Coordinates of C-alpha atoms and ligand atoms in Angstrom, one line a residue:
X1 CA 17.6 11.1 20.2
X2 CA 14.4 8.4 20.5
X3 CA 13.7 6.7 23.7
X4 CA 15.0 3.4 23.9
X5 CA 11.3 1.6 24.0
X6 CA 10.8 3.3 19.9
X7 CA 13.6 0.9 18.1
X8 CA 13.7 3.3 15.4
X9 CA 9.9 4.1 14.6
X10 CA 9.3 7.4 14.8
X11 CA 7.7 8.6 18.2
X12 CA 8.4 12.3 18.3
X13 CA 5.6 13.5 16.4
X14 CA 2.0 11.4 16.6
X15 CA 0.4 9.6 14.0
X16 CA -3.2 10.8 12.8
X17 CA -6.5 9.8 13.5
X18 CA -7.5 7.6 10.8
X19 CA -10.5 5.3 11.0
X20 CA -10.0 2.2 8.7
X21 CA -13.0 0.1 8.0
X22 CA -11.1 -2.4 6.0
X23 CA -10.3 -3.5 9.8
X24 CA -14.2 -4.4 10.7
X25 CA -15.0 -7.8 11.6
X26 CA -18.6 -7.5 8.9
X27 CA -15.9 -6.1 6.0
X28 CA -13.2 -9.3 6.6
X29 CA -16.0 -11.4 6.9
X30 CA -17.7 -10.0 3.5
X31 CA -14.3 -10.6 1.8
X32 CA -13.6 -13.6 2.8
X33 CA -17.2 -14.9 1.8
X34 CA -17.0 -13.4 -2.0
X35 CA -13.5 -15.6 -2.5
X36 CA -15.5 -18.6 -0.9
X37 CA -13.5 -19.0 2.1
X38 CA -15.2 -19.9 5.2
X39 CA -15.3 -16.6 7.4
X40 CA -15.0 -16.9 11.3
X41 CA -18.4 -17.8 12.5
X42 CA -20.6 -14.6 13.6
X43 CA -21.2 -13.7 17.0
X44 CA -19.1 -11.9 20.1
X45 CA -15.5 -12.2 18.4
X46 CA -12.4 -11.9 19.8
X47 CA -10.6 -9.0 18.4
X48 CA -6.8 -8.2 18.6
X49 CA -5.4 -4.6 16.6
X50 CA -1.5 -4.7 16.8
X51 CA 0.0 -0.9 16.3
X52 CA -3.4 1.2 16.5
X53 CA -2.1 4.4 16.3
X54 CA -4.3 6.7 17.9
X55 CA -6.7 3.8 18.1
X56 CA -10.0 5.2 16.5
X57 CA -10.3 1.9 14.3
X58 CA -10.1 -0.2 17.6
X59 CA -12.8 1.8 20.1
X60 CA -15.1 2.1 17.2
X61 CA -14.9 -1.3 16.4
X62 CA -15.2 -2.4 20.1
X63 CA -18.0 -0.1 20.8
X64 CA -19.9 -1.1 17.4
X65 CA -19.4 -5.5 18.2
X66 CA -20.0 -7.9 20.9
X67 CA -17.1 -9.6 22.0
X68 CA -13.7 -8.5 23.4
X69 CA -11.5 -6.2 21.9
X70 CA -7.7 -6.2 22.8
X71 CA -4.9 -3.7 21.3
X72 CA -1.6 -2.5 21.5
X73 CA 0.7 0.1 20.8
X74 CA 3.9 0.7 22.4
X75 CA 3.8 5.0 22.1
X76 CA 2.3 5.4 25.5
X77 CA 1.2 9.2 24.4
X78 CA -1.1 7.2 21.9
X79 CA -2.0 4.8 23.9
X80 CA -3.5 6.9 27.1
X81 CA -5.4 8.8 24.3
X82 CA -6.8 5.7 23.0
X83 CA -7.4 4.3 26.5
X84 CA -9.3 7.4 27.6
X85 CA -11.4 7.6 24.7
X86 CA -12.4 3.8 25.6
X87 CA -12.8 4.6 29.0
X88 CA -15.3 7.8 28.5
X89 CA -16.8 6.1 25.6
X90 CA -17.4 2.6 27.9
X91 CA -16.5 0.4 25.3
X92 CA -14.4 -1.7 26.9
X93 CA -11.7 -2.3 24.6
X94 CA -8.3 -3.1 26.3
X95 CA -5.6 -1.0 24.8
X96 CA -2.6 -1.5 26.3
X97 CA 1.0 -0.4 25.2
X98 CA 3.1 -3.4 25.1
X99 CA 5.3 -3.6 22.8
X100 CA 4.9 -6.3 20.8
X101 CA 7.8 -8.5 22.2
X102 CA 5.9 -7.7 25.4
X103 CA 2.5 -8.4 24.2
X104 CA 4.1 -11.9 23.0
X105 CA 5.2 -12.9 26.2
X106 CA 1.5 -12.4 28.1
X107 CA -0.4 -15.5 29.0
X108 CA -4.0 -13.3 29.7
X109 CA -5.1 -13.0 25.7
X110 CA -8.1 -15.2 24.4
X111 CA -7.7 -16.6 21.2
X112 CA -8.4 -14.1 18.4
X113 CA -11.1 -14.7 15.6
X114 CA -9.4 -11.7 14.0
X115 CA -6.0 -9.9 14.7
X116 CA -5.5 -7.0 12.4
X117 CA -2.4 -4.7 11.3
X118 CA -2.7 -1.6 9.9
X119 CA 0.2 0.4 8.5
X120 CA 2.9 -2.0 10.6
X121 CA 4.1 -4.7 8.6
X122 CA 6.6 -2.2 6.6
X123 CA 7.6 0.0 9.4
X124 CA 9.2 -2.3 11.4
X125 CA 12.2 -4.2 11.5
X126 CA 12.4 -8.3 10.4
X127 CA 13.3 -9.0 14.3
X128 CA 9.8 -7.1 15.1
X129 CA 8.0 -8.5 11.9
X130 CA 9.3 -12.0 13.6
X131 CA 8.2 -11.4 16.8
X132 CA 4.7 -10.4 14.7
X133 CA 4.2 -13.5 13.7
X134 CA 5.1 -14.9 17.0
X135 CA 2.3 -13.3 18.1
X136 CA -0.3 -14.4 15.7
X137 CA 1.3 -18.1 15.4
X138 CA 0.4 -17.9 19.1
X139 CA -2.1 -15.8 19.4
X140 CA -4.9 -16.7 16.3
X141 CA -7.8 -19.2 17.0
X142 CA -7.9 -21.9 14.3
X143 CA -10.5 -20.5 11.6
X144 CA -8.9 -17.3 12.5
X145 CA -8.6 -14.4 9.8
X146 CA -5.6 -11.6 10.3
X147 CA -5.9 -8.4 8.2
X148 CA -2.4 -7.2 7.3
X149 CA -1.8 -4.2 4.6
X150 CA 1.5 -3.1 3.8
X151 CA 3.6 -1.0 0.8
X152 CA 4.4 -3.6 -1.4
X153 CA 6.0 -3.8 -5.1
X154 CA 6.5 -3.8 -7.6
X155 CA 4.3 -0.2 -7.3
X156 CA 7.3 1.1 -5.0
X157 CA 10.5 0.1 -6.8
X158 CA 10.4 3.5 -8.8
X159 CA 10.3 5.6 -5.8
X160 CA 12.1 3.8 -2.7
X161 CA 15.2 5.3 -4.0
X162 CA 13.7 9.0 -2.8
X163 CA 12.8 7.9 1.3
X164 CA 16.5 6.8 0.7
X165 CA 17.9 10.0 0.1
X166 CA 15.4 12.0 2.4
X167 CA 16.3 9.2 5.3
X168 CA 20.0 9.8 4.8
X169 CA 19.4 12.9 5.0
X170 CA 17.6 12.8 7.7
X171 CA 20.3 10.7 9.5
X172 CA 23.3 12.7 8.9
X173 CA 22.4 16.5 8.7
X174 CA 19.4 16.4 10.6
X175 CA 19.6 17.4 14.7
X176 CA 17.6 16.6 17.3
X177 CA 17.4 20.0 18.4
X178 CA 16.1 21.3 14.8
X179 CA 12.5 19.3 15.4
X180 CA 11.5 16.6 13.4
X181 CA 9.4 18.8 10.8
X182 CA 12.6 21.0 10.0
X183 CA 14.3 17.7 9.4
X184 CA 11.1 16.6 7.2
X185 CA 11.1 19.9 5.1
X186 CA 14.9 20.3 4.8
X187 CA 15.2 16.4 3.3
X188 CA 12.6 16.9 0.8
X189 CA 14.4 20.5 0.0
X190 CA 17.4 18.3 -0.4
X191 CA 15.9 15.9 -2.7
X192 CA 14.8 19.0 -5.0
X193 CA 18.4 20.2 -5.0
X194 CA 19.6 16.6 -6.2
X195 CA 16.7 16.8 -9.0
X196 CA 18.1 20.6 -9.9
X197 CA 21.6 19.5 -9.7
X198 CA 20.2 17.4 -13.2
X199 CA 20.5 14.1 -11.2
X200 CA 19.6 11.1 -14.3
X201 CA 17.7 9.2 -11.5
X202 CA 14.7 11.9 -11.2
X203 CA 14.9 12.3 -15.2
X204 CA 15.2 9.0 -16.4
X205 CA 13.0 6.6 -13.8
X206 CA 9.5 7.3 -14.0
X207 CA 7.6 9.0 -11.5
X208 CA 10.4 9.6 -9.0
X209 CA 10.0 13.8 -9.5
X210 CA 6.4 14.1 -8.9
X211 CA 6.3 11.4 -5.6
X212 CA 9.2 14.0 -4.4
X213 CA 7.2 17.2 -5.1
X214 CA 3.9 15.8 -4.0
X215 CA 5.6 14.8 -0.6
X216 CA 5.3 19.0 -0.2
X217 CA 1.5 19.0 0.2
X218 CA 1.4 15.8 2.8
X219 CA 1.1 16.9 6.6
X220 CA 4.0 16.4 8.6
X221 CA 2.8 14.0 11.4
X222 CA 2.0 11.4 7.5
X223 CA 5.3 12.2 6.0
X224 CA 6.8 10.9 9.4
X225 CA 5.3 8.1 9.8
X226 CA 5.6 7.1 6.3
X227 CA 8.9 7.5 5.2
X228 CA 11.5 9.0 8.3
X229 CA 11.0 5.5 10.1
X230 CA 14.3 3.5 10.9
X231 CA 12.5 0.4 9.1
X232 CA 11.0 0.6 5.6
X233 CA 10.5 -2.6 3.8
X234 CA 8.4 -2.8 0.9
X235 CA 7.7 -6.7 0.3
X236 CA 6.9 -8.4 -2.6
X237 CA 3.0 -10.5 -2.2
X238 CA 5.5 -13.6 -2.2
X239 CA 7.3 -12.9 0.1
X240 CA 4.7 -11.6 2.6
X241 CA 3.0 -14.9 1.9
X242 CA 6.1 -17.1 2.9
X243 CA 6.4 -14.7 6.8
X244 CA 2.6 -15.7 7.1
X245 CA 3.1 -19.4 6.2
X246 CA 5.4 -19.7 9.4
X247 CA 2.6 -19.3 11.1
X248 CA 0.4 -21.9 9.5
X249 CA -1.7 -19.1 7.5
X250 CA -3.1 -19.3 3.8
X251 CA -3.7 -16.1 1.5
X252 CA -7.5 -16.2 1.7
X253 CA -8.7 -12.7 0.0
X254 CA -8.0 -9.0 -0.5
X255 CA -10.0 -6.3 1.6
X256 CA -10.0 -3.9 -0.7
X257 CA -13.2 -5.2 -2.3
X258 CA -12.5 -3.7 -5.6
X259 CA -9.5 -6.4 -6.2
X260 CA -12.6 -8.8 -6.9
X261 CA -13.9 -7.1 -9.4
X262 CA -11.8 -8.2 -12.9
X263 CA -13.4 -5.5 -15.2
X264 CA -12.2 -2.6 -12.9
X265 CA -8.8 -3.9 -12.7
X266 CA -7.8 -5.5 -16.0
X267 CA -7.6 -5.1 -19.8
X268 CA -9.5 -8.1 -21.7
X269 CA -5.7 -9.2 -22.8
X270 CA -4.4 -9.2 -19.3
X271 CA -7.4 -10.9 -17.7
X272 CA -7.0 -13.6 -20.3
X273 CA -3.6 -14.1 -19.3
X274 CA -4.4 -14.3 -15.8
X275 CA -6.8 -17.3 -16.4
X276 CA -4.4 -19.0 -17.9
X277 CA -1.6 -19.0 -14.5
X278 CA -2.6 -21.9 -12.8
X279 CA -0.8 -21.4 -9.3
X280 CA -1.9 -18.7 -6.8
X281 CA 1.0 -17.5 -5.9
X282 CA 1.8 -17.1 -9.2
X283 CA -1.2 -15.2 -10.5
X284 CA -1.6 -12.9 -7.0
X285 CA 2.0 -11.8 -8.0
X286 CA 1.2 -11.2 -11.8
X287 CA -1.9 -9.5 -10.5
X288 CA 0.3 -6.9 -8.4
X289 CA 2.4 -6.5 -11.6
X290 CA -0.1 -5.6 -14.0
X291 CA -1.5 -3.0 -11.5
X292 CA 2.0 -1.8 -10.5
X293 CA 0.7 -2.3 -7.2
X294 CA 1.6 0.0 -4.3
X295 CA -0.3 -1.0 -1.0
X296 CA -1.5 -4.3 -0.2
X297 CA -4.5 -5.0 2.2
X298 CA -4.6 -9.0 2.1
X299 CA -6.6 -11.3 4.2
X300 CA -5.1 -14.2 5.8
X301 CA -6.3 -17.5 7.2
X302 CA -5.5 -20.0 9.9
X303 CA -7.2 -23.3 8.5
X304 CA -9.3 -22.3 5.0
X305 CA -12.3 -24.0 5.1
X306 CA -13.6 -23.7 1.0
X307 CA -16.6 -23.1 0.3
X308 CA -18.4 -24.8 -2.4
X309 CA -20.8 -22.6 -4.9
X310 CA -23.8 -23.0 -3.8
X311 CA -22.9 -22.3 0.1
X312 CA -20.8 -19.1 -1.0
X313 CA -23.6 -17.9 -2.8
X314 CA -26.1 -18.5 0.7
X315 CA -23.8 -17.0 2.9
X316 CA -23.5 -14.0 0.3
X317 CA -27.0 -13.9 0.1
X318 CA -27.3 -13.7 3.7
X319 CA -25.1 -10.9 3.8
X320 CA -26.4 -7.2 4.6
X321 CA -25.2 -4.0 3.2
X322 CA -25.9 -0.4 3.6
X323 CA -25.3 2.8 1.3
X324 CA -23.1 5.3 3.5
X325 CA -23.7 8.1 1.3
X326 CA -27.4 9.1 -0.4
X327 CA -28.4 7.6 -3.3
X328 CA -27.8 10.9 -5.3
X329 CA -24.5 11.0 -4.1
X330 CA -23.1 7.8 -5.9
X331 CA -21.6 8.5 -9.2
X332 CA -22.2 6.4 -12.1
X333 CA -18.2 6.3 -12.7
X334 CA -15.6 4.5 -11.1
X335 CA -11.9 5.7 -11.3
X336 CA -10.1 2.2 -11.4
X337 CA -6.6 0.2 -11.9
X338 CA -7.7 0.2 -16.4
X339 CA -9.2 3.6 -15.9
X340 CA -12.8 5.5 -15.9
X341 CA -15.0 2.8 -15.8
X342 CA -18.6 3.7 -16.7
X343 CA -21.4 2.0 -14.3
X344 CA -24.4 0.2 -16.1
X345 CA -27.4 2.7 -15.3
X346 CA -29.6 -0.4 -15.8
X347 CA -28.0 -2.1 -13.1
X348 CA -26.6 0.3 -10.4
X349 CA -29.5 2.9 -10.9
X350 CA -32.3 0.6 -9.6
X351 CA -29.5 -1.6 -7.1
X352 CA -29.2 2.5 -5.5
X353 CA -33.1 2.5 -5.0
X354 CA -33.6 -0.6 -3.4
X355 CA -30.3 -0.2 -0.9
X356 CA -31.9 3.4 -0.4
X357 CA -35.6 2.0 -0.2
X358 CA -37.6 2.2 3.3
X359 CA -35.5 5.2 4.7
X360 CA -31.8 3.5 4.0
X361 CA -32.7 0.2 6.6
X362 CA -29.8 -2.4 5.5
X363 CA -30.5 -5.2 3.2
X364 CA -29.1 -8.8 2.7
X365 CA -28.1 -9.5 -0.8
X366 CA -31.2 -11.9 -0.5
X367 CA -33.4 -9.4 0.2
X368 CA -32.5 -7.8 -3.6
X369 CA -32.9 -10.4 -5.6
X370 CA -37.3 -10.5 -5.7
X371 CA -36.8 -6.6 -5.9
X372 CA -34.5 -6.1 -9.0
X373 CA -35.4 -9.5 -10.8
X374 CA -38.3 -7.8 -12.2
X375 CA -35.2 -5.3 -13.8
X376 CA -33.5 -8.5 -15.0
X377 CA -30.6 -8.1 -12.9
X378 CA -29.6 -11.5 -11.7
X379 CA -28.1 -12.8 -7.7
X380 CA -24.4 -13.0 -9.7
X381 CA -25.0 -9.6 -10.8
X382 CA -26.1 -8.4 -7.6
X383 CA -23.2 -9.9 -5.5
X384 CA -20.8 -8.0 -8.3
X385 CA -22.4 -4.3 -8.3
X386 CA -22.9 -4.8 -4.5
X387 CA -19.3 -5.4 -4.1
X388 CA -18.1 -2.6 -6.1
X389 CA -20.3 -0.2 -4.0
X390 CA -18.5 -1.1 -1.1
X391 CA -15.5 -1.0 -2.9
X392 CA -15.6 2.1 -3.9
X393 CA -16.9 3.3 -0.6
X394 CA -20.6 4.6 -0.8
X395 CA -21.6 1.6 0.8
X396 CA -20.2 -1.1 3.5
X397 CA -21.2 -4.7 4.6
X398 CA -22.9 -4.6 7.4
X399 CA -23.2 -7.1 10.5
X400 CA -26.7 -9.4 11.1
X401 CA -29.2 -7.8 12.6
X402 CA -28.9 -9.6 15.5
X403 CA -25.7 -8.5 16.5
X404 CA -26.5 -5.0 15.6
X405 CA -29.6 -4.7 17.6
X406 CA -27.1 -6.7 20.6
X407 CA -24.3 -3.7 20.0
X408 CA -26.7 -0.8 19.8
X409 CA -26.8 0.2 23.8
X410 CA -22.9 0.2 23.6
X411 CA -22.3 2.4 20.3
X412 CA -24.9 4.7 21.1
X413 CA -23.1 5.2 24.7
X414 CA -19.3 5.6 22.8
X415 CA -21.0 7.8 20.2
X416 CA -22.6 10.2 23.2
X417 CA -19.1 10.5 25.0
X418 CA -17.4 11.2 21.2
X419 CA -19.8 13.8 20.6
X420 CA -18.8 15.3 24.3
X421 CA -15.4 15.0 23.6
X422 CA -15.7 16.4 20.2
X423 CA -16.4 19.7 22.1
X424 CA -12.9 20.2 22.6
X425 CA -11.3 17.6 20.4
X426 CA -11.4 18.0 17.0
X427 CA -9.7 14.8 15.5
X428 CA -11.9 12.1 15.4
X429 CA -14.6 12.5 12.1
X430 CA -15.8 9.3 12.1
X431 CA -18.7 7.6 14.8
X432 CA -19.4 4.3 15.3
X433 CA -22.3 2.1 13.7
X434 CA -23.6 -0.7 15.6
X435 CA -25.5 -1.5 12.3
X436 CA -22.2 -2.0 10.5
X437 CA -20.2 -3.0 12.9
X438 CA -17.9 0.0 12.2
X439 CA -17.4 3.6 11.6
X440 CA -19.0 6.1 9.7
X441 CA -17.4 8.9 8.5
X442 CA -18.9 12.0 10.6
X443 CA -17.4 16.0 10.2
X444 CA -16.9 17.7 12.8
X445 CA -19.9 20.1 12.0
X446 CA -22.6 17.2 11.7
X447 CA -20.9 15.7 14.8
X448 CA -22.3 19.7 16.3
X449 CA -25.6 19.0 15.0
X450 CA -25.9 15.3 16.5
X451 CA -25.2 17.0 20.0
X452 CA -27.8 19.3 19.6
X453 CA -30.0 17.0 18.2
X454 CA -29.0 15.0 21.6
X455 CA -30.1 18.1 24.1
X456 CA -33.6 19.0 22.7
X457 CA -36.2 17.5 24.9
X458 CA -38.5 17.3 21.6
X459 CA -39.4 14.4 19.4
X460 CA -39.5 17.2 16.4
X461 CA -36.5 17.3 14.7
X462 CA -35.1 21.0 14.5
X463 CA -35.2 22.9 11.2
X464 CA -31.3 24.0 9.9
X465 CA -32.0 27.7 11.5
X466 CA -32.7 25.9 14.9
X467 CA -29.5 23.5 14.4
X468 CA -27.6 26.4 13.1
X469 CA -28.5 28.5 16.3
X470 CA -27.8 25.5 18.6
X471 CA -24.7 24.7 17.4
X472 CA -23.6 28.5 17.4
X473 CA -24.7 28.1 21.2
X474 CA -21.8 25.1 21.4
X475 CA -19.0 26.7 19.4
X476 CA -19.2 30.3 21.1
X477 CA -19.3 28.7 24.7
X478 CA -15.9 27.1 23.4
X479 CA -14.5 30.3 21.7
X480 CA -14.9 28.7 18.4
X481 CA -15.5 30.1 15.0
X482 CA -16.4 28.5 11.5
X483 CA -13.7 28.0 9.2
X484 CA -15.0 28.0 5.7
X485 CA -12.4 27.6 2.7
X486 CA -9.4 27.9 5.3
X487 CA -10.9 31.3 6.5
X488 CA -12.4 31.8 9.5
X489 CA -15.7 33.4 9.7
X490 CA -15.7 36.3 12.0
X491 CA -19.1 37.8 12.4
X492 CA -22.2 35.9 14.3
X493 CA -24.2 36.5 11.3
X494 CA -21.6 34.9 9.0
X495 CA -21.2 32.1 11.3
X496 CA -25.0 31.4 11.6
X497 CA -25.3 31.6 7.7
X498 CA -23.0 28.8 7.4
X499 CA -24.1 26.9 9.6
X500 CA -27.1 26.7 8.4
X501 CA -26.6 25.9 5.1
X502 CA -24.5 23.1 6.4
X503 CA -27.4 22.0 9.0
X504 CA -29.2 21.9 5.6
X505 CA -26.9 19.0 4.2
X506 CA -26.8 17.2 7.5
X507 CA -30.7 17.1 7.2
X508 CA -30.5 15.3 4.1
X509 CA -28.1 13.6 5.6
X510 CA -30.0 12.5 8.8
X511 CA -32.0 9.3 7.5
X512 CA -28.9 7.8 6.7
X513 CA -27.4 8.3 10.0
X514 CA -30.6 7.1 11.5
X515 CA -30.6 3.8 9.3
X516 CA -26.7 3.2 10.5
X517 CA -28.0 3.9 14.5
X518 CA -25.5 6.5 14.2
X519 CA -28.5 9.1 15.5
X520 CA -31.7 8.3 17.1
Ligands
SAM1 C1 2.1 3.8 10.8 S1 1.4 3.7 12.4 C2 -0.1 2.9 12.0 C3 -1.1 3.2 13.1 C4 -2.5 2.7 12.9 N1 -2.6 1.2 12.7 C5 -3.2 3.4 11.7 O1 -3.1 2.8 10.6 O2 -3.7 4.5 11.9 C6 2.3 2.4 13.2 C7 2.0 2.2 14.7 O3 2.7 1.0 15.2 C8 3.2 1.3 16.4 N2 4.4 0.4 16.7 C9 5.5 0.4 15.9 N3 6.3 -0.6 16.4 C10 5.7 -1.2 17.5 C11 6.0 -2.2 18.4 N4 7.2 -2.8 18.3 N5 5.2 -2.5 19.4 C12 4.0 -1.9 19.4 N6 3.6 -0.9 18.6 C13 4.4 -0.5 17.6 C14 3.6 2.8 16.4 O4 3.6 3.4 17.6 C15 2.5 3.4 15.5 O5 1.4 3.9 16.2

């Protein structure tokens, strides 16, 4: 039996430590920008995250901007974990754990520039989706963006009838005393039975065997979360559009940068058709049919200021980006919505070198242009390879230099107390970059070599032998061993091997991190 302050979402079992970029104030703002809506203006923002989980995405993003950050969750466990990493990390992000009827009532918030959700919107129930946009109604300065991503259909209608089953399940044989995981396992065993039994509804609907069987390789603390939560609503785009409209916001733009590229998404037939639907609403919903969409992360506004052509294409111009992987590392192949989509060597291969130029130092979009014309690759082409990039992850928009030279002292403080912590705590990978105004994804064995980097009293930098030795030095003072493939390495000489050939990557790694002021 749940405590009463849960109303049905799962709080036995945490949630994991995911860091979610799509949440940073330089992502929104990018998005926002490439659909020509005016972005809130740059500068210290005020920064609500409602439901942040274990709250990674909210203490990097407070510790990597100016301005004041303000969260919630209502699972306390989560929220003093989140709270002490702020506190040791001096970020000072205010995570508190109202719910969000409580967080509704309070009359000490600012006015947000941005209030972002993150994995909420479907898990809870339409009185707490109310009181949600309560909050923002309330809560969201005029100008104000709010990121929401939620499960969404038509992508789910194939498989909502399995969480059904497993939930009933779940319900009725399921006991408190067996532990939430034995209830997980035993309604997916269930489910399997059904499917044996020759049930029609796993043989004749599409897709509904394999979401059950690959529910058997997801880790339990996911599965939770995700499915075994008294409230699961996938919504229609429509629909979520008409809860926002309540509280006088506008679809502005996806996140997920690669929604703005047509090419990626849709056959020449189905773009045509697209053209050809007139009304927004319309269209965004034909969009999320031709995809068979399954998540939505859309991008809402309080007051859309349009902008015309030519000052969308300045403020994209003034725009920075930064490759978060090397240059060597970015494929010239995208898996996309109409398949393997092959990227133009003629354009991406010299775009690479010039965001990798001068030791990986972030660019605007302005700063490009003189560099590839001479390639004949032109600003619109720019703007559309750039945005794939970040799309598809090995690079991210970053925030002006101003304000990342203003949020450096603080991120490289956070990032010295996560490297501590990361001693003993294994579950946050990612570090924060006051260049991007956001997180960079760091493994735990680079976070090793960052610390050791941190003690040496040299300016050299340390060969991998050196690294490998120091970071030995850390892991045996904590009775910790490499684990390499799932195994874990026994022998010193086994464990110094490895790490060595993994202080080799980090190396070629390391003028990366430097450009992101992830390491000095
Ligand atoms: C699926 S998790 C997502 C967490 C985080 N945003 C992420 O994506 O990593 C949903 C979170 O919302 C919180 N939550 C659910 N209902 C809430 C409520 N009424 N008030 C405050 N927090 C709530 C839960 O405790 C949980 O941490």
């Amino acid at each position: 039996v749940q405590p009463d302050w849960t109303a049905g979402y799962v709080a036995e079992i945490d949630y994991t430590y995911g860091y979610y970029r799509e949440l940073a104030p330089a992502h929104l703002r990018f998005a926002l920008a490439l659909r020509g809506v005016a972005p809130p203006s740059s500068g210290p923002v005020n920064y609500l995250e409602l439901g942040f989980g274990q709250g990674v995405s909210v203490n990097i993003h407070a510790a990597s901007n100016r301005g004041s950050f303000w969260g919630t969750d209502f699972n306390p466990n989560q929220a003093a974990g989140a709270r002490a990493l702020a506190k040791a990390g001096g970020n000072g992000a205010n995570l508190l754990d109202d719910g969000f009827a409580e967080l509704l009532e309070r009359d000490d918030l600012p006015k947000f520039d941005f209030i972002t959700l993150h994995g909420i919107w479907t898990w809870v129930s339409d009185k707490h989706r109310d009181t949600i946009v309560a909050i923002i109604r309330k809560h969201l300065a005029v100008g104000g963006a709010v990121y929401m991503s939620y499960n969404t259909l038509p992508g789910w209608s194939a498989s909502m009838p399995v969480r059904h089953l497993m939930k009933l399940h779940e319900d009725i044989a399921g006991s408190a005393e067996q532990g939430i995981q034995k209830r997980i396992q035993a309604a997916i065993a269930f489910g399997e039975q059904v499917d044996n039994a020759g049930a029609a509804y796993f043989r004749q609907v599409p897709g509904a065997r394999d979401r059950l069987k690959g529910l058997k390789d997801k880790p339990a603390n996911y599965l939770a979360h995700e499915y075994f939560n008294a409230d699961w609503k996938p919504m229609y785009f429509a629909d979520a559009v008409r809860h926002l409209e309540t509280a006088k916001l506008s679809f502005a733009a996806s996140s997920n940068l690669l929604d703005h590229i047509d090419n990626v998404n849709f056959s020449e037939q189905s773009r045509q058709m697209l053209v050809g639907i007139q009304n927004p609403l319309l269209r965004e919903s034909t969009r999320d049919f031709i995809v068979n969409q399954v998540f939505r992360r859309d991008i809402f506004t309080r007051g859309q200021r349009l902008l015309n052509m030519p000052e969308r294409t300045a403020l994209l111009m003034q725009s920075r980006v930064a490759l978060t992987v090397l240059a060597n590392e970015v494929p010239l192949k995208l898996n996309a919505a109409v398949g393997e989509v092959n990227l133009s060597p003629a354009v991406y291969t010299p775009l690479i070198e010039a965001l990798a130029a001068d030791n990986y130092r972030p660019k605007t979009l302005g700063e490009l242009v003189p560099v590839l014309a001479p390639k004949n690759i032109n600003p619109l082409q720019i703007i559309q390879a750039v945005t794939l990039l970040v799309g598809a992850n090995h690079a991210t928009a970053a925030q002006s230099a101003e304000e990342a030279a203003a949020a450096a002292p603080a991120a490289q403080q956070f990032n010295a107390a996560l490297l501590k912590m990361a001693r003993e705590h294994t579950e946050v990978m990612c570090m924060a970059s006051p260049v991007l105004g956001a997180g960079v994804p760091v493994p735990r064995l680079q976070q090793m070599f960052l610390a050791v980097l941190g003690e040496q009293k040299s300016k050299k930098t340390p060969d991998a032998a050196a690294l490998a030795k120091g970071a030995w030095a850390i892991m045996t003072s904590i009775g910790q061993r490499v684990v390499k493939d799932g195994k874990t390495l026994q022998s010193e000489d086994e464990n110094i091997a490895q790490l060595a050939a993994d202080a080799k990557i980090f190396l070629d790694r390391l003028p990366l991190l430097q450009a992101l002021g992830v390491a000095s």
